[in-house]
Amino acid sequence: MEYKKLDTEDINYIERLIGDQERILYGTEINEEYSHDELSDTASYPDLVVKVTSTEEVSAIMKYAYEKNIPVTPRGAGTGLVGASVAIEHGIMLDTSLMNHFLELDEDNLTLTVEPGVLLMELAAYVEERGFFYPPDPGEKSATIGGNISTNAGGMRAVKYGVTRDYVRGLEVVLPDGRVVEFGGKIVKNSTGYALKDLIIGSEGTLGIITKATLKILPLPKKAISLLIPFPTLQKAIGTVPLIIKSRAIPTAIEFMQREVIIDAEKYLGKKFPDSRADAYLLLKFDGNSTEEIEKDYECVARICLEQGAVDILISDTNEREESIWKARGAFLEAIKGSTTYMDEVDVVVPRSSVNEMVEYIHDLYKEVNVRIKSFGHAGDGNLHAYILKDDLSEQEWEEKMKAAMDRIYGKARELKGQVSGEHGIGYAKKSYLMESLDPAAVEIMKGIKQAFDPKNILNPHKVCQL
Amino acid sequence: MEYKKLDTEDINYIERLIGDQERILYGTEINEEYSHDELSDTASYPDLVVKVTSTEEVSAIMKYAYEKNIPVTPRGAGTGLVGASVAIEHGIMLDTSLMNHFLELDEDNLTLTVEPGVLLMELAAYVEERGFFYPPDPGEKSATIGGNISTNAGGMRAVKYGVTRDYVRGLEVVLPDGRVVEFGGKIVKNSTGYALKDLIIGSEGTLGIITKATLKILPLPKKAISLLIPFPTLQKAIGTVPLIIKSRAIPTAIEFMQREVIIDAEKYLGKKFPDSRADAYLLLKFDGNSTEEIEKDYECVARICLEQGAVDILISDTNEREESIWKARGAFLEAIKGSTTYMDEVDVVVPRSSVNEMVEYIHDLYKEVNVRIKSFGHAGDGNLHAYILKDDLSEQEWEEKMKAAMDRIYGKARELKGQVSGEHGIGYAKKSYLMESLDPAAVEIMKGIKQAFDPKNILNPHKVCQL
């Protein structure tokens, strides 16, 4: 596909359209940040960045870009890990971070309508102050909700509450040709034609640009408690998870972590973690409306853990302690990043019953590939985050070892009937693994869907299923 | 599109393929039942019915049909209400009702894998006997799970638990060209490319044929209780629902019903309903793991109802009483059907806060259109079922009045930001209302999606978005 290269006429047109020079960046005004996301080594500058403030602006720019055949890349907070928001073909970048308004809290329908640039941490605080609860809880709190929807982010509470998809009732979307459409609404049920709303969710900005989202919220559970449970080995920790699931207790979250990652987090935050004696930990959360209700559940789970060889059960029932534990958990990615020169990540998801096999495989991989790998993740939902560390490897060694490690990890995930990504998406960096893992028929259909939404392929080209 | 008319050669080929004459029907062997579904006056005979028993059979037939350009219509139990399983272009009908096996209950992953022909009532009984719970609970228990997935059926527990979509983890699907693909799996999270699994859900057998489904199940709640609450007027009953939602209690179900429909059900079942003094009722269900847990919730709700003018609160906490109430609720459709000569239905969904306005509008419509209309539905999730009754109207009067009533109801739903179908789907009968209600851009995209899955348009033609 030949795209039009942005020229002065285009820039002038967009300047007139936006009418606010402050919100348009080009040339050397474009900060290096705009050339990449949080992790991927995918890097490419847009020709022009527009900090959009309304659906109308997004629509007008898309109309123009569609007509002129100019590629457009949407971007939220840039916290992605797979290069989905990188302007591979340059062109226009639409930065949605100024579209960060809360539009409506509807207590009758239990919905919250927001613009896409609202940050997850702002959203959580907003609803909790008002006695409500937005369950999806990805580690990266400074991501935008638009980005969370675009990757169908899962987060830590997926065990009990599900993922972002389960909390999106309606979307306003600007299509590649600039038309504005609404999919879904405030309605609870919908069987009105194909599931276009669900297709936009997780499509990583390739099918349309989300300009408004109506989210399902819940009443805030009145009580929450966490258990930090040290185990002598990682294997024993993770081996306990299927027994917890089988016990029919329903924890909100089941995370696993290892001492080395905890120590990274302590260094990164400059704060002690409540415990770091053991090699491995499970961190569980329970919530509900009364202490008795959650006590019954967690007592049963604590007993199971002790039977399986847990060293101790640390109950966290104060806000301070809760915060210190979950803050450390939330800092793992940054902490690991700080412990090496460079890294890349895998975000595989496997059936819960195969987490132990997958984790052990990753753990032993350094023997075969001779590269440091650290991992943590969502033991309760099968989604593992593993980080392959460059340390002081040469570029060439790094490329070789990183690829060897990735190939093996994705291969193992396939063998266990898992998938390439649990929540980070495919973006640019994971395309080859998507192609390998999916049935060619599925890839063909995905390409056909892209064609149906974006026949000129101007929106976020080269992402997900587009070579 | 010109289809090939089935000839002797085709029939011989399929006979050899299946090798079991008993499972192939043609000509006069095809029972009248196969020409229509439960309600719609859409009627058309297939040329051939094959009672398939395996994915391989479905795949081989689709391969052949694709090559020869023969239309194929999948059918489960035929309990649909919008003509989605009617063979408009004749050709081959694939009856999946013999594919009714339970394949695997995986207690580690909390999943149940079934063939598509398993009936909802069989599925519910199977998991409950084993201490598990499949939350979606549509009124029609003799529908197949394949049909439920194909319409994204919602049912009565959507208030607390969501709809069918929320419980489908993985699907095996035969594509129109016969290729067999798997979308999703046992995994809890998935951000691996576009949401093809979610696209199949609710696509009414137009994009692929579901041959296997992996469902999410939950531990069975240990306690459940229902409240039957008589109100002096329907308006008062429904007006109470937003207050219940706002109170932050989370009922499993909130249904509304009127005396006239209860009396129909009493006649139909030959059994007295526990109460029929009042004009209108709310029926609520609460579930949880202890009596105390649900008592707190329902006591608060009972108080709200009494404050709003409820005449009484009938607590149903025995299995017998539970069954008698919910059995009556489940029989409403058949009971209304039995009270008239013919009827057609609407299945609109509006935001919960607009249920009262929608119900009142429907209730008063007879004044304008002069046709009897009965309704009941899911007050807690905004999904209303209204039935327009033919009684002794002439065909012409019926057509006119039915169309006038439908036009007005769908128009009102649009005004309230609702949608054409909450759970019954679009099928053949509701296509014109889909076209009217959706943005033309959305309809175009849907057609593009159909094209991506089924370029020759041989699978279930003339349904959903295909004229």
mmCIF file of C-alpha atoms in Angstrom, chain A residues 25-309:
data_model
loop_
_atom_site.group_PDB
_atom_site.id
_atom_site.type_symbol
_atom_site.label_atom_id
_atom_site.label_comp_id
_atom_site.label_asym_id
_atom_site.label_seq_id
_atom_site.Cartn_x
_atom_site.Cartn_y
_atom_site.Cartn_z
ATOM 1 C CA LEU A 25 3.432 18.929 17.118
ATOM 2 C CA TYR A 26 5.679 18.344 14.169
ATOM 3 C CA GLY A 27 9.304 17.966 13.300
ATOM 4 C CA THR A 28 11.606 18.527 16.264
ATOM 5 C CA GLU A 29 8.631 19.378 18.494
ATOM 6 C CA ILE A 30 7.785 15.684 18.545
ATOM 7 C CA ASN A 31 9.226 14.281 21.731
ATOM 8 C CA GLU A 32 11.161 11.011 21.506
ATOM 9 C CA GLU A 33 8.445 9.423 23.684
ATOM 10 C CA TYR A 34 6.086 9.501 20.716
ATOM 11 C CA SER A 35 8.366 7.214 18.710
ATOM 12 C CA HIS A 36 7.897 4.108 20.874
ATOM 13 C CA ASP A 37 5.862 2.616 23.671
ATOM 14 C CA GLU A 38 6.849 1.328 27.085
ATOM 15 C CA LEU A 39 8.871 -1.674 26.101
ATOM 16 C CA SER A 40 9.018 -2.795 22.540
ATOM 17 C CA ASP A 41 12.069 -1.905 20.525
ATOM 18 C CA THR A 42 9.682 -1.023 17.740
ATOM 19 C CA ALA A 43 10.451 2.653 17.058
ATOM 20 C CA SER A 44 9.203 5.052 14.408
ATOM 21 C CA TYR A 45 8.290 8.734 14.521
ATOM 22 C CA PRO A 46 4.959 10.117 13.357
ATOM 23 C CA ASP A 47 5.172 13.131 11.043
ATOM 24 C CA LEU A 48 2.582 14.988 13.055
ATOM 25 C CA VAL A 49 1.060 14.567 16.503
ATOM 26 C CA VAL A 50 -2.378 15.986 17.226
ATOM 27 C CA LYS A 51 -3.569 16.116 20.819
ATOM 28 C CA VAL A 52 -7.234 15.717 20.058
ATOM 29 C CA THR A 53 -9.932 16.974 22.402
ATOM 30 C CA SER A 54 -13.189 15.816 20.820
ATOM 31 C CA THR A 55 -14.900 13.177 18.727
ATOM 32 C CA GLU A 56 -15.485 15.846 16.084
ATOM 33 C CA GLU A 57 -11.765 16.496 15.768
ATOM 34 C CA VAL A 58 -10.979 12.789 15.500
ATOM 35 C CA SER A 59 -13.705 12.404 12.904
ATOM 36 C CA ALA A 60 -12.576 15.404 10.832
ATOM 37 C CA ILE A 61 -8.952 14.248 10.832
ATOM 38 C CA MET A 62 -9.900 10.692 9.873
ATOM 39 C CA LYS A 63 -12.123 11.967 7.062
ATOM 40 C CA TYR A 64 -9.232 13.982 5.694
ATOM 41 C CA ALA A 65 -6.671 11.201 6.170
ATOM 42 C CA TYR A 66 -8.988 8.685 4.513
ATOM 43 C CA GLU A 67 -9.522 10.906 1.531
ATOM 44 C CA LYS A 68 -5.804 11.663 1.186
ATOM 45 C CA ASN A 69 -4.590 8.188 2.070
ATOM 46 C CA ILE A 70 -2.525 9.270 5.064
ATOM 47 C CA PRO A 71 -1.798 6.651 7.770
ATOM 48 C CA VAL A 72 -3.077 7.420 11.284
ATOM 49 C CA THR A 73 -1.956 5.879 14.570
ATOM 50 C CA PRO A 74 -3.989 6.376 17.757
ATOM 51 C CA ARG A 75 -2.127 6.583 21.046
ATOM 52 C CA GLY A 76 -3.210 6.799 24.683
ATOM 53 C CA ALA A 77 -0.624 6.979 27.463
ATOM 54 C CA GLY A 78 1.929 4.952 25.503
ATOM 55 C CA THR A 79 2.198 2.283 28.194
ATOM 56 C CA GLY A 80 1.741 -0.604 25.746
ATOM 57 C CA LEU A 81 4.343 -3.348 25.524
ATOM 58 C CA VAL A 82 4.022 -4.623 21.948
ATOM 59 C CA GLY A 83 4.389 -1.527 19.785
ATOM 60 C CA ALA A 84 0.671 -1.194 18.976
ATOM 61 C CA SER A 85 0.802 2.612 19.278
ATOM 62 C CA VAL A 86 3.925 3.164 17.212
ATOM 63 C CA ALA A 87 3.503 5.026 13.896
ATOM 64 C CA ILE A 88 5.231 2.492 11.674
ATOM 65 C CA GLU A 89 4.198 4.334 8.503
ATOM 66 C CA HIS A 90 4.708 7.771 10.119
ATOM 67 C CA GLY A 91 1.774 10.011 9.117
ATOM 68 C CA ILE A 92 -0.542 11.394 11.802
ATOM 69 C CA MET A 93 -0.579 10.324 15.446
ATOM 70 C CA LEU A 94 -3.747 11.030 17.397
ATOM 71 C CA ASP A 95 -2.860 11.443 21.055
ATOM 72 C CA THR A 96 -6.070 10.939 23.060
ATOM 73 C CA SER A 97 -4.633 11.847 26.436
ATOM 74 C CA LEU A 98 -6.442 15.215 26.598
ATOM 75 C CA MET A 99 -9.781 13.457 26.045
ATOM 76 C CA ASN A 100 -9.790 12.588 29.724
ATOM 77 C CA HIS A 101 -13.168 13.670 31.019
ATOM 78 C CA PHE A 102 -15.695 11.811 33.088
ATOM 79 C CA LEU A 103 -18.931 12.315 31.208
ATOM 80 C CA GLU A 104 -21.615 10.623 33.282
ATOM 81 C CA LEU A 105 -22.039 8.417 36.315
ATOM 82 C CA ASP A 106 -25.471 6.835 35.888
ATOM 83 C CA GLU A 107 -26.491 5.268 39.185
ATOM 84 C CA ASP A 108 -29.785 3.933 37.811
ATOM 85 C CA ASN A 109 -28.049 1.946 35.107
ATOM 86 C CA LEU A 110 -24.792 1.374 37.003
ATOM 87 C CA THR A 111 -22.717 2.770 34.166
ATOM 88 C CA LEU A 112 -19.891 5.254 33.914
ATOM 89 C CA THR A 113 -19.304 7.047 30.624
ATOM 90 C CA VAL A 114 -15.806 8.386 30.029
ATOM 91 C CA GLU A 115 -13.547 9.702 27.332
ATOM 92 C CA PRO A 116 -10.765 7.343 26.242
ATOM 93 C CA GLY A 117 -7.891 9.288 27.797
ATOM 94 C CA VAL A 118 -9.015 8.841 31.408
ATOM 95 C CA LEU A 119 -6.275 6.961 33.244
ATOM 96 C CA LEU A 120 -7.078 3.715 34.972
ATOM 97 C CA MET A 121 -5.945 5.096 38.338
ATOM 98 C CA GLU A 122 -8.180 8.157 37.915
ATOM 99 C CA LEU A 123 -11.089 5.939 36.962
ATOM 100 C CA ALA A 124 -10.621 3.651 39.968
ATOM 101 C CA ALA A 125 -10.386 6.600 42.361
ATOM 102 C CA TYR A 126 -13.410 8.328 40.814
ATOM 103 C CA VAL A 127 -15.760 5.380 41.228
ATOM 104 C CA GLU A 128 -14.428 4.266 44.607
ATOM 105 C CA GLU A 129 -14.924 7.730 46.086
ATOM 106 C CA ARG A 130 -18.564 7.378 45.086
ATOM 107 C CA GLY A 131 -18.994 3.863 46.492
ATOM 108 C CA PHE A 132 -18.670 2.061 43.173
ATOM 109 C CA PHE A 133 -16.203 -0.371 41.732
ATOM 110 C CA TYR A 134 -14.642 -0.900 38.315
ATOM 111 C CA PRO A 135 -13.254 -4.442 38.646
ATOM 112 C CA PRO A 136 -10.602 -4.718 35.883
ATOM 113 C CA ASP A 137 -7.259 -4.087 37.559
ATOM 114 C CA PRO A 138 -4.235 -4.289 35.251
ATOM 115 C CA GLY A 139 -0.886 -3.597 36.919
ATOM 116 C CA GLU A 140 -0.215 -0.488 34.841
ATOM 117 C CA LYS A 141 -2.430 2.129 36.483
ATOM 118 C CA SER A 142 -1.249 4.982 34.291
ATOM 119 C CA ALA A 143 -2.616 3.358 31.143
ATOM 120 C CA THR A 144 -5.690 4.989 29.592
ATOM 121 C CA ILE A 145 -9.047 3.265 29.612
ATOM 122 C CA GLY A 146 -9.023 3.537 25.807
ATOM 123 C CA GLY A 147 -5.813 1.543 25.765
ATOM 124 C CA ASN A 148 -7.197 -0.981 28.233
ATOM 125 C CA ILE A 149 -10.219 -1.529 25.996
ATOM 126 C CA SER A 150 -8.011 -1.727 22.900
ATOM 127 C CA THR A 151 -6.002 -4.598 24.373
ATOM 128 C CA ASN A 152 -8.859 -6.124 26.382
ATOM 129 C CA ALA A 153 -6.605 -5.801 29.418
ATOM 130 C CA GLY A 154 -7.270 -8.383 32.083
ATOM 131 C CA GLY A 155 -5.461 -7.569 35.262
ATOM 132 C CA MET A 156 -5.421 -9.122 38.662
ATOM 133 C CA ARG A 157 -9.082 -9.474 39.527
ATOM 134 C CA ALA A 158 -9.945 -11.573 36.468
ATOM 135 C CA VAL A 159 -10.238 -14.728 38.582
ATOM 136 C CA LYS A 160 -13.471 -13.489 40.119
ATOM 137 C CA TYR A 161 -14.563 -10.570 37.945
ATOM 138 C CA GLY A 162 -13.432 -11.236 34.381
ATOM 139 C CA VAL A 163 -11.619 -8.883 32.037
ATOM 140 C CA THR A 164 -12.138 -5.440 30.486
ATOM 141 C CA ARG A 165 -14.428 -6.895 27.804
ATOM 142 C CA ASP A 166 -16.906 -7.882 30.491
ATOM 143 C CA TYR A 167 -17.225 -4.257 31.650
ATOM 144 C CA VAL A 168 -17.684 -2.422 28.355
ATOM 145 C CA ARG A 169 -21.371 -1.824 27.631
ATOM 146 C CA GLY A 170 -21.079 0.679 24.825
ATOM 147 C CA LEU A 171 -18.496 2.402 22.644
ATOM 148 C CA GLU A 172 -18.477 5.458 20.459
ATOM 149 C CA VAL A 173 -16.037 4.779 17.663
ATOM 150 C CA VAL A 174 -14.684 6.872 14.807
ATOM 151 C CA LEU A 175 -14.277 4.625 11.784
ATOM 152 C CA PRO A 176 -11.267 4.936 9.465
ATOM 153 C CA ASP A 177 -13.333 7.015 7.036
ATOM 154 C CA GLY A 178 -14.351 9.442 9.776
ATOM 155 C CA ARG A 179 -17.895 8.254 10.332
ATOM 156 C CA VAL A 180 -18.906 8.181 13.994
ATOM 157 C CA VAL A 181 -20.795 5.100 15.162
ATOM 158 C CA GLU A 182 -22.105 3.796 18.444
ATOM 159 C CA PHE A 183 -21.877 0.122 19.293
ATOM 160 C CA GLY A 184 -23.898 -1.140 22.265
ATOM 161 C CA GLY A 185 -25.077 1.444 24.791
ATOM 162 C CA LYS A 186 -26.242 1.393 28.372
ATOM 163 C CA ILE A 187 -28.127 -1.803 27.707
ATOM 164 C CA VAL A 188 -27.339 -4.975 29.638
ATOM 165 C CA LYS A 189 -28.266 -7.449 26.901
ATOM 166 C CA ASN A 190 -27.838 -7.155 23.157
ATOM 167 C CA SER A 191 -28.405 -9.610 20.315
ATOM 168 C CA THR A 192 -28.845 -7.065 17.568
ATOM 169 C CA GLY A 193 -26.618 -8.192 14.728
ATOM 170 C CA TYR A 194 -22.936 -9.063 14.867
ATOM 171 C CA ALA A 195 -20.950 -8.170 17.966
ATOM 172 C CA LEU A 196 -19.178 -5.075 16.639
ATOM 173 C CA LYS A 197 -18.558 -3.690 20.112
ATOM 174 C CA ASP A 198 -16.772 -6.895 21.067
ATOM 175 C CA LEU A 199 -14.744 -6.735 17.891
ATOM 176 C CA ILE A 200 -13.477 -3.236 18.679
ATOM 177 C CA ILE A 201 -12.476 -4.442 22.155
ATOM 178 C CA GLY A 202 -8.992 -5.916 21.816
ATOM 179 C CA SER A 203 -8.477 -4.650 18.256
ATOM 180 C CA GLU A 204 -5.530 -2.426 19.277
ATOM 181 C CA GLY A 205 -6.637 0.661 17.420
ATOM 182 C CA THR A 206 -6.732 -1.014 14.027
ATOM 183 C CA LEU A 207 -10.486 -1.026 13.328
ATOM 184 C CA GLY A 208 -11.648 2.282 14.745
ATOM 185 C CA ILE A 209 -10.754 4.937 17.297
ATOM 186 C CA ILE A 210 -12.593 4.750 20.600
ATOM 187 C CA THR A 211 -13.804 8.233 21.528
ATOM 188 C CA LYS A 212 -16.214 7.370 24.318
ATOM 189 C CA ALA A 213 -16.816 4.312 26.487
ATOM 190 C CA THR A 214 -19.756 3.374 28.658
ATOM 191 C CA LEU A 215 -18.544 1.030 31.353
ATOM 192 C CA LYS A 216 -20.412 -1.280 33.656
ATOM 193 C CA ILE A 217 -19.674 -0.592 37.309
ATOM 194 C CA LEU A 218 -20.610 -2.478 40.446
ATOM 195 C CA PRO A 219 -21.330 -1.483 44.021
ATOM 196 C CA LEU A 220 -18.009 -1.355 45.877
ATOM 197 C CA PRO A 221 -17.523 -4.484 47.993
ATOM 198 C CA LYS A 222 -17.490 -3.371 51.604
ATOM 199 C CA LYS A 223 -14.613 -5.582 52.742
ATOM 200 C CA ALA A 224 -11.426 -6.855 51.206
ATOM 201 C CA ILE A 225 -8.592 -8.832 52.655
ATOM 202 C CA SER A 226 -5.332 -10.131 51.211
ATOM 203 C CA LEU A 227 -3.266 -13.141 52.130
ATOM 204 C CA LEU A 228 0.447 -13.202 51.431
ATOM 205 C CA ILE A 229 1.559 -16.810 51.616
ATOM 206 C CA PRO A 230 5.226 -17.801 51.555
ATOM 207 C CA PHE A 231 6.043 -21.236 50.097
ATOM 208 C CA PRO A 232 9.349 -23.109 50.143
ATOM 209 C CA THR A 233 9.315 -23.488 46.350
ATOM 210 C CA LEU A 234 7.560 -21.929 43.373
ATOM 211 C CA GLN A 235 6.344 -25.334 42.321
ATOM 212 C CA LYS A 236 4.594 -25.886 45.647
ATOM 213 C CA ALA A 237 3.054 -22.411 45.479
ATOM 214 C CA ILE A 238 1.620 -22.819 42.016
ATOM 215 C CA GLY A 239 0.676 -26.451 42.587
ATOM 216 C CA THR A 240 -1.686 -25.205 45.292
ATOM 217 C CA VAL A 241 -3.693 -23.032 42.906
ATOM 218 C CA PRO A 242 -5.781 -25.806 41.277
ATOM 219 C CA LEU A 243 -6.704 -27.002 44.781
ATOM 220 C CA ILE A 244 -7.875 -23.496 45.667
ATOM 221 C CA ILE A 245 -9.986 -23.327 42.511
ATOM 222 C CA LYS A 246 -11.379 -26.791 43.218
ATOM 223 C CA SER A 247 -12.247 -25.840 46.810
ATOM 224 C CA ARG A 248 -14.946 -23.576 45.334
ATOM 225 C CA ALA A 249 -13.750 -20.554 47.209
ATOM 226 C CA ILE A 250 -13.728 -17.656 44.745
ATOM 227 C CA PRO A 251 -10.741 -15.400 45.371
ATOM 228 C CA THR A 252 -10.685 -12.020 43.641
ATOM 229 C CA ALA A 253 -7.041 -12.506 42.650
ATOM 230 C CA ILE A 254 -4.367 -15.200 42.843
ATOM 231 C CA GLU A 255 -0.898 -13.908 41.963
ATOM 232 C CA PHE A 256 2.425 -15.669 42.202
ATOM 233 C CA MET A 257 5.783 -14.041 42.766
ATOM 234 C CA GLN A 258 9.358 -15.020 43.481
ATOM 235 C CA ARG A 259 11.853 -13.570 45.916
ATOM 236 C CA GLU A 260 14.131 -12.180 43.227
ATOM 237 C CA VAL A 261 11.310 -10.075 41.808
ATOM 238 C CA ILE A 262 10.233 -8.924 45.272
ATOM 239 C CA ILE A 263 13.797 -7.786 45.954
ATOM 240 C CA ASP A 264 13.809 -5.879 42.655
ATOM 241 C CA ALA A 265 10.578 -4.186 43.749
ATOM 242 C CA GLU A 266 11.999 -3.326 47.183
ATOM 243 C CA LYS A 267 14.964 -1.668 45.493
ATOM 244 C CA TYR A 268 12.793 0.114 42.970
ATOM 245 C CA LEU A 269 10.336 1.461 45.545
ATOM 246 C CA GLY A 270 12.905 1.921 48.322
ATOM 247 C CA LYS A 271 10.507 0.138 50.653
ATOM 248 C CA LYS A 272 10.548 -3.210 52.393
ATOM 249 C CA PHE A 273 8.024 -5.817 51.317
ATOM 250 C CA PRO A 274 6.223 -7.348 54.345
ATOM 251 C CA ASP A 275 8.081 -10.619 53.874
ATOM 252 C CA SER A 276 10.949 -11.859 51.743
ATOM 253 C CA ARG A 277 12.129 -14.977 53.543
ATOM 254 C CA ALA A 278 10.708 -17.474 51.131
ATOM 255 C CA ASP A 279 11.575 -18.416 47.594
ATOM 256 C CA ALA A 280 8.037 -18.050 46.319
ATOM 257 C CA TYR A 281 4.727 -16.512 47.318
ATOM 258 C CA LEU A 282 1.087 -16.638 46.503
ATOM 259 C CA LEU A 283 -0.785 -13.401 46.973
ATOM 260 C CA LEU A 284 -4.534 -13.792 47.248
ATOM 261 C CA LYS A 285 -7.289 -11.293 47.619
ATOM 262 C CA PHE A 286 -10.849 -11.857 48.762
ATOM 263 C CA ASP A 287 -13.662 -9.346 48.721
ATOM 264 C CA GLY A 288 -17.280 -9.296 49.773
ATOM 265 C CA ASN A 289 -19.795 -7.376 51.790
ATOM 266 C CA SER A 290 -19.030 -8.682 55.254
ATOM 267 C CA THR A 291 -16.067 -9.969 57.177
ATOM 268 C CA GLU A 292 -17.870 -13.239 57.898
ATOM 269 C CA GLU A 293 -18.572 -13.785 54.223
ATOM 270 C CA ILE A 294 -14.933 -13.518 53.206
ATOM 271 C CA GLU A 295 -13.549 -15.149 56.356
ATOM 272 C CA LYS A 296 -15.206 -18.427 55.489
ATOM 273 C CA ASP A 297 -13.569 -18.406 52.073
ATOM 274 C CA TYR A 298 -10.102 -17.383 53.108
ATOM 275 C CA GLU A 299 -9.930 -19.676 56.118
ATOM 276 C CA CYS A 300 -10.591 -22.612 53.846
ATOM 277 C CA VAL A 301 -7.941 -21.410 51.398
ATOM 278 C CA ALA A 302 -5.408 -20.769 54.188
ATOM 279 C CA ARG A 303 -5.902 -24.341 55.402
ATOM 280 C CA ILE A 304 -5.308 -25.714 51.907
ATOM 281 C CA CYS A 305 -2.111 -23.672 51.579
ATOM 282 C CA LEU A 306 -0.750 -24.884 54.926
ATOM 283 C CA GLU A 307 -1.555 -28.476 53.988
ATOM 284 C CA GLN A 308 0.436 -27.953 50.791
ATOM 285 C CA GLY A 309 3.486 -26.799 52.709
#
